[in-house]
Each structure stands twice: as structure tokens, then as C-alpha cells.
Coordinates of C-alpha atoms and ligand atoms in Angstrom, one line a residue:
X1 CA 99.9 113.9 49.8
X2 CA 101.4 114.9 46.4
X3 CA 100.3 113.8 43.1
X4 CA 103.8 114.1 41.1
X5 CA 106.8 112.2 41.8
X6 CA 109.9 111.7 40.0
X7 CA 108.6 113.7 36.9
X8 CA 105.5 111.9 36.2
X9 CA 101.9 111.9 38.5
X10 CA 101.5 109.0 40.9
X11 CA 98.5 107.6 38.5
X12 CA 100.9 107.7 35.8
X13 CA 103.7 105.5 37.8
X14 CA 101.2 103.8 39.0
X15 CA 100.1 102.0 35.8
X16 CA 103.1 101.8 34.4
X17 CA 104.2 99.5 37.7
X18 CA 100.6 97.6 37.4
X19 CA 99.4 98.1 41.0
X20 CA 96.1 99.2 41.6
X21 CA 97.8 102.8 43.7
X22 CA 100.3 104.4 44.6
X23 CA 99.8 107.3 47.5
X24 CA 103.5 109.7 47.8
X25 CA 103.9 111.4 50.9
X26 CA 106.8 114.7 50.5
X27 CA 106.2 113.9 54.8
X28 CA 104.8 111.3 56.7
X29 CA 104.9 109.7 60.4
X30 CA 105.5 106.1 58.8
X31 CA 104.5 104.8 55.6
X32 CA 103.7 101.1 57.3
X33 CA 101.4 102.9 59.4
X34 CA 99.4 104.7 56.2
X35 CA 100.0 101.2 54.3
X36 CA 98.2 99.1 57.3
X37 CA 95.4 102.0 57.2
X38 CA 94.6 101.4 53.7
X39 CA 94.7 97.5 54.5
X40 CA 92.2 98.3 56.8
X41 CA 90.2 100.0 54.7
X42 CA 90.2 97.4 52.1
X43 CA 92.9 98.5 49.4
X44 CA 94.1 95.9 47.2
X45 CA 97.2 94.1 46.8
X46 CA 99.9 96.0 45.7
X47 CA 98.4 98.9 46.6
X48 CA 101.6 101.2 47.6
X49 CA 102.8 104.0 50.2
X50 CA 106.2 106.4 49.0
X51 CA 107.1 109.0 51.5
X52 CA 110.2 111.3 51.0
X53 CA 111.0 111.9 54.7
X54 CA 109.3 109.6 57.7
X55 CA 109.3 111.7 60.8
X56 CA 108.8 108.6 63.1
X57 CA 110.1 105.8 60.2
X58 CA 110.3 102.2 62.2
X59 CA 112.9 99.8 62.4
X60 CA 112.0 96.4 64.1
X61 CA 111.2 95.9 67.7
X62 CA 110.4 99.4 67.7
X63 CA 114.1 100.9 66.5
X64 CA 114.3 104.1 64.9
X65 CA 114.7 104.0 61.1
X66 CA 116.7 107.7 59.5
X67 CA 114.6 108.5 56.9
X68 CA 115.9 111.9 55.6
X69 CA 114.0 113.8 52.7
X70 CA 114.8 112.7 49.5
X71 CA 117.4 110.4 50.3
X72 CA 116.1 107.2 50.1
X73 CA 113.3 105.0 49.2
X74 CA 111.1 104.4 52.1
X75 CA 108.3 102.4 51.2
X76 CA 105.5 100.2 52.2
X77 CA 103.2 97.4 50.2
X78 CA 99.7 96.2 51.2
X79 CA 100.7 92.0 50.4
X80 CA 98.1 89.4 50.5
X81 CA 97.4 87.9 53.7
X82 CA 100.1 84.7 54.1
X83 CA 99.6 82.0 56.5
X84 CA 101.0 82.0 60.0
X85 CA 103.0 78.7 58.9
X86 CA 105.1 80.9 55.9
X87 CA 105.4 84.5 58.1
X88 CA 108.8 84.1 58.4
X89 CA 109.5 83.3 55.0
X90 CA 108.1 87.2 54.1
X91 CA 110.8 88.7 54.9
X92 CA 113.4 86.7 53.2
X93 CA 110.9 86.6 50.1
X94 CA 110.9 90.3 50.7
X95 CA 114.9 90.2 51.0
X96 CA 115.6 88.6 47.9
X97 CA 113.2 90.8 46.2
X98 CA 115.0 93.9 47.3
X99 CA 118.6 92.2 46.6
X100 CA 117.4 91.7 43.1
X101 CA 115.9 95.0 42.5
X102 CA 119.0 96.6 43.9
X103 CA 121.4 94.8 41.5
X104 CA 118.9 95.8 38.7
X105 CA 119.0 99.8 39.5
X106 CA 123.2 99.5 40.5
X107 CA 124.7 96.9 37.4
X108 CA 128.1 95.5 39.4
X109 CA 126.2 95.8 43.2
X110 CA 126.2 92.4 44.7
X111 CA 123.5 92.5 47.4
X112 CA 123.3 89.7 50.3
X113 CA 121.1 89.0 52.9
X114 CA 121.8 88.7 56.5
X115 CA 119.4 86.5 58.4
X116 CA 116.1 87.7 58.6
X117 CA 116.0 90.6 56.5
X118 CA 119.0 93.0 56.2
X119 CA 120.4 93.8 53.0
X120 CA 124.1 94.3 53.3
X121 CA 126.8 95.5 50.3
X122 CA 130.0 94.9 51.1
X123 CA 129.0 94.0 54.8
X124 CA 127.6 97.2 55.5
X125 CA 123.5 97.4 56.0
X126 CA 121.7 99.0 52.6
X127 CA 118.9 98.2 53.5
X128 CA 116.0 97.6 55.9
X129 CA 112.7 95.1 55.8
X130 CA 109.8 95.6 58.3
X131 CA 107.1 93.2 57.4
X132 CA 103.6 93.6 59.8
X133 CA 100.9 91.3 59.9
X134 CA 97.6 92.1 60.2
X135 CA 93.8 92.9 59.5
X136 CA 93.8 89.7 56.8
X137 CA 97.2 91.3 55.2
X138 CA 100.3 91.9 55.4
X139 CA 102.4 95.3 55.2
X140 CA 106.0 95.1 53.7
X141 CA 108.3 97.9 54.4
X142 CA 111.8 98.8 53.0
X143 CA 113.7 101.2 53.6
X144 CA 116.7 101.5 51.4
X145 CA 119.3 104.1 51.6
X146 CA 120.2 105.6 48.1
X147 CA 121.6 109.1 48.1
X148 CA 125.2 109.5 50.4
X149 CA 123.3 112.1 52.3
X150 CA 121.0 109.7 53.6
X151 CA 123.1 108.3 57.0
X152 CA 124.3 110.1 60.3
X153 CA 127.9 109.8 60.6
X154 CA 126.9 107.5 63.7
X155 CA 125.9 105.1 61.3
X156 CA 128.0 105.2 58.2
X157 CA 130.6 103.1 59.7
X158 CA 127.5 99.8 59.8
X159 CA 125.1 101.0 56.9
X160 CA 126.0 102.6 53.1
X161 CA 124.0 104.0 50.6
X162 CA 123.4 102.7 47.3
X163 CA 125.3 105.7 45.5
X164 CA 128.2 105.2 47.6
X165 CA 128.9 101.5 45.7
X166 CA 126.7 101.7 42.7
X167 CA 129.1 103.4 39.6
X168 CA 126.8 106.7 39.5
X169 CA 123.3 108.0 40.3
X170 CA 120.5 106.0 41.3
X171 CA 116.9 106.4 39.5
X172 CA 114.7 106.0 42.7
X173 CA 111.5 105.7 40.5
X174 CA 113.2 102.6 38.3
X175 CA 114.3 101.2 41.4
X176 CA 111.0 101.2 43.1
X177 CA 109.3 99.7 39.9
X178 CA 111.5 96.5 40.1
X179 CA 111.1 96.1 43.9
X180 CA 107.6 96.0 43.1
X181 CA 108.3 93.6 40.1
X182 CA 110.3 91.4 42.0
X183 CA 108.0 91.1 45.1
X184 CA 104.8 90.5 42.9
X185 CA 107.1 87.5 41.7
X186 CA 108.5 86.6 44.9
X187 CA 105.9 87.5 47.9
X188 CA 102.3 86.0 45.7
X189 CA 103.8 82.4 46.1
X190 CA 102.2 80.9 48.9
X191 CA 104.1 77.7 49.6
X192 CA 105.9 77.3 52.9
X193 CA 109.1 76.5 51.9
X194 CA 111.3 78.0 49.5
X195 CA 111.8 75.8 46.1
X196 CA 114.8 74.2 45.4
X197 CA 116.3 77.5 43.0
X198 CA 115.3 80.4 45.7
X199 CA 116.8 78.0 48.1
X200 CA 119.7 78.2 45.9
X201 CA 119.5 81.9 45.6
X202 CA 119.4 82.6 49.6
X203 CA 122.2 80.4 50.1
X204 CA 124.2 82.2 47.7
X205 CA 123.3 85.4 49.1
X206 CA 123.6 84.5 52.9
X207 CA 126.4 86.5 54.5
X208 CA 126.3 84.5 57.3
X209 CA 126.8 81.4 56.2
X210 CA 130.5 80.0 58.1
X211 CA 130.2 82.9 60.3
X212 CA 130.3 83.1 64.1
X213 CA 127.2 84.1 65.3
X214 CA 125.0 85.3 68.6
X215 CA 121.4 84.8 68.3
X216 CA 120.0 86.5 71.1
X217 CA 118.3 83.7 73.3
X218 CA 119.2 81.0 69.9
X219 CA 122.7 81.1 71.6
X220 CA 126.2 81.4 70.0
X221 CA 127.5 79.6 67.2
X222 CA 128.6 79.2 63.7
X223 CA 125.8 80.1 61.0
X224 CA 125.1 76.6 59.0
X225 CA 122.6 78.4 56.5
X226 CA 119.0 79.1 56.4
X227 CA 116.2 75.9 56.3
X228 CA 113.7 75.9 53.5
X229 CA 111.1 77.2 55.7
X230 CA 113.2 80.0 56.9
X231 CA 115.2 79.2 60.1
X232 CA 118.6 80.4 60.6
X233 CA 120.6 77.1 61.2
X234 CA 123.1 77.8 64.3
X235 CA 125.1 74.4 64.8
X236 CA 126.2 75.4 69.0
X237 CA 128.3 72.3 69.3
X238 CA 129.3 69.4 67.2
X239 CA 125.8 67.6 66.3
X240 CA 123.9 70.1 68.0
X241 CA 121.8 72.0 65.5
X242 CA 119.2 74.8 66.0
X243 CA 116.6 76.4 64.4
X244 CA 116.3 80.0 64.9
X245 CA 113.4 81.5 63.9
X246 CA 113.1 84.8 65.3
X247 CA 115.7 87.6 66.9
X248 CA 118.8 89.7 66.2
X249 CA 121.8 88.3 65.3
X250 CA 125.6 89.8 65.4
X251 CA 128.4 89.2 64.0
X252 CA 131.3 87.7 66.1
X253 CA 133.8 86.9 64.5
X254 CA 135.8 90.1 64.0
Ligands
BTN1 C1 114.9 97.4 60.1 O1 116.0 97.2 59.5 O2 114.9 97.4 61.3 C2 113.7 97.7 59.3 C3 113.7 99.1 58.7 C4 112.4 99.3 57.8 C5 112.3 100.7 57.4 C6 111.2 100.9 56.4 S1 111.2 102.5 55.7 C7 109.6 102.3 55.0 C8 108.8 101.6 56.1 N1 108.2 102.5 57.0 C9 108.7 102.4 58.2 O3 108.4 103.1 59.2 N2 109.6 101.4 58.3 C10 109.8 100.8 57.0

């Protein structure tokens, strides 16, 4: 553990952000794994975990996530505990959050969000969202890729980093500041439905909206938009609707 980051000490960021600590790692197995540890233990809300590599970072269902030193931000939040009824709300709470901070730290980066949780610029993935409930809370990750060195070749052709489209550097520190801003304004709210105006927002911000689609076991169809409380709407046939509220979903109309 290191007690400097970004020029100032981790207490120092730590205020200034207005969360209770934050714990940076130059090298850690996953920071979702030290973040549920310190749940566990009984650290507050907000209480947050930087690393500056990940030897075994996490995507979901158990995917690898490239977490090269000093390339990204890869970090993880202690949230309050949510209801089982508005888990799968987190992560598009979580997605707007990030979309917002991103277009904050990058002025002229339009971020959207592809049903459940990717953040995609320019329909390339920026950005990655593992939320993990558990032990009365739950732990938000995000992994967002900043600096160009941050991707294999293998994957620059379906993610980007934020320097390749923002107009110059990126400030990590500023950029994890806001994510925290935004997700103390977005992910505190309890309700189990998005309001009317974060509807709005998602809708605005959902690249798959029109889209053909394959929702794993959901079926095939064209994306209709995401429900209040969070399902992906898939219309199969004409008048036949779904819900679909879990799973991976391509792209199939290219
Ligand atoms: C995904 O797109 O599959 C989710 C990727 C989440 C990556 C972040 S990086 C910080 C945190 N620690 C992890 O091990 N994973 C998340």
C-alpha cells in the first residue's frame, strides 16, 4: 500500500473527495476483492480501493480485465447495501455515473451505455462496471481505460482509451473525484425505478436502442430501450416484448 498518489497523500485526496478512505495499491490481485474485505470488516460507505496494476483484475462472469500499471483507473467502492428488488439498477446507476464523470475529465467525449454496464465512445468499450453484492453491501468496480498504452492490440479493435478520443491528457485523480461525485449522487438513491429525468438520461445514452440484438438465452431481436427498473427491452416479434434482465448481449447488426 502507498500513501502518495497523484502528487498529494491518500488522506489528503481523501478529504478533498469527502469519503471516509481511500487505500492505493502501486499492485494488487483485485481491488473488488480488497474493497469486499474492508466491507467485511465494517468500512464505511464510500470508503475506496485504487490500484495501479491488478494482477488478476475481474471482468464479469469471471472474464479477465487488462489492468496494466498506470494506465488506467481501476477502482472499487464499498456502496450501501441496496435491495435485491433495485440490484440491477446498480450498475446502470453506476453507468451513468461513470458516463458523466468521463465527459467531465474529457470536455467533447460523449459517453453511452450499452445494456448492463459497458461504457462505450464511439462504439468502442471505455469502460468496465463490476458490481458484487454482499456481506450487507455492495462493491462497485470500474475499470476505465485512460492512457493509449493501456489495451493489447487484441483488444484495441473493441475497447479505446480515454486519451485516444479525449483532446489531450487525462488527470486520473480529477477523474476519480467526479466518479465518486457522481456515484454518491447517483448510487445513495434507493428507489427501484429510475425517475422520469435519469430515465431520460439512459435513454439518451443507450447505444442499443434500434439495434439488432442477441441476448444470450433473452433471444434475438431489436433493442426497444431499457424499463424503469432496469430491463433491457428486446421486442422478438411484432407484439412480443421481453424483459431482459440479466446476460451478455452483442451486437448484430453489422
Ligand atoms: C467488465 O466489463 O466485465 C467489468 C470490468 C470491471 C473491471 C474493474 S477494474 C477495478 C475492479 N477490480 C476488478 O477486478 N474489476 C473491477
Amino acid at each position: 500500500m502507498t500513501e502518495s498518489w497523484e502528487g498529494d497523500t491518500t488522506a489528503a485526496w481523501a478529504a478533498r473527495w469527502g469519503i471516509p478512505r481511500l487505500e492505493v495499491h502501486e499492485r494488487i490481485g483485485s481491488t473488488n476483492d480488497r474493497a469486499r474485505e474492508l466491507a467485511e470488516a465494517g468500512a464505511d460507505p464510500f470508503t475506496t480501493v485504487i490500484a495501479e496494476e491488478q494482477s488478476a483484475g475481474r471482468g464479469r462472469d469471471g472474464r479477465r480485465w487488462e489492468s496494466p500499471p498506470s494506465s488506467g483507473l481501476w477502482m472499487s467502492v464499498v456502496a450501501p447495501g441496496q435491495d435485491a428488488s433495485g440490484r440491477l439498477l446498480v450498475p446502470l446507476r453506476v453507468g451513468l455515473a461513470v458516463c458523466r464523470a468521463i465527459e467531465r475529465a474529457a470536455p467533447g467525449v460523449r459517453a453511452g451505455i450499452k445494456w448492463p454496464n459497458d461504457v462505450q465512445v464511439e462504439g468502442r468499450k471505455l469502460s468496465g462496471i463490476l458490481c458484487e453484492a454482499g456481506a450487507g453491501a455492495v462493491v462497485i468496480g470500474v475499470g476505465i481505460n485512460v492512457r493509449q498504452g493501456a489495451l493489447s492490440p487484441e483488444l484495441s479493435s473493441v475497447a479505446v482509451a480515454l486519451e485516444e478520443v479525449a483532446d489531450g491528457l487525462v488527470d486520473r485523480a480529477a477523474l476519480a473525484g467526479r466518479v465518486l461525485f457522481e456515484l454518491r449522487e447517483l448510487v445513495t438513491q434507493g428507489p427501484v425505478v429510475l425517475d422520469e429525468a435519469l430515465g431520460r438520461e439512459l435513454a439518451e445514452r443507450d447505444v442499443l436502442r434500434g439495434r439488432r440484438v442477441a441476448a444470450g438465452v433473452g433471444g434475438t431481436g431489436i433493442a426497444r430501450g431499457i424499463n424503469r427498473d432496469g430491463a433491457l427491452l428486446l421486442e422478438i416479434g411484432p407484439g412480443d416484448v421481453r424483459h431482459v434482465v440479466a446476460g451478455h448481449v452483442k451486437i448484430h447488426d453489422q
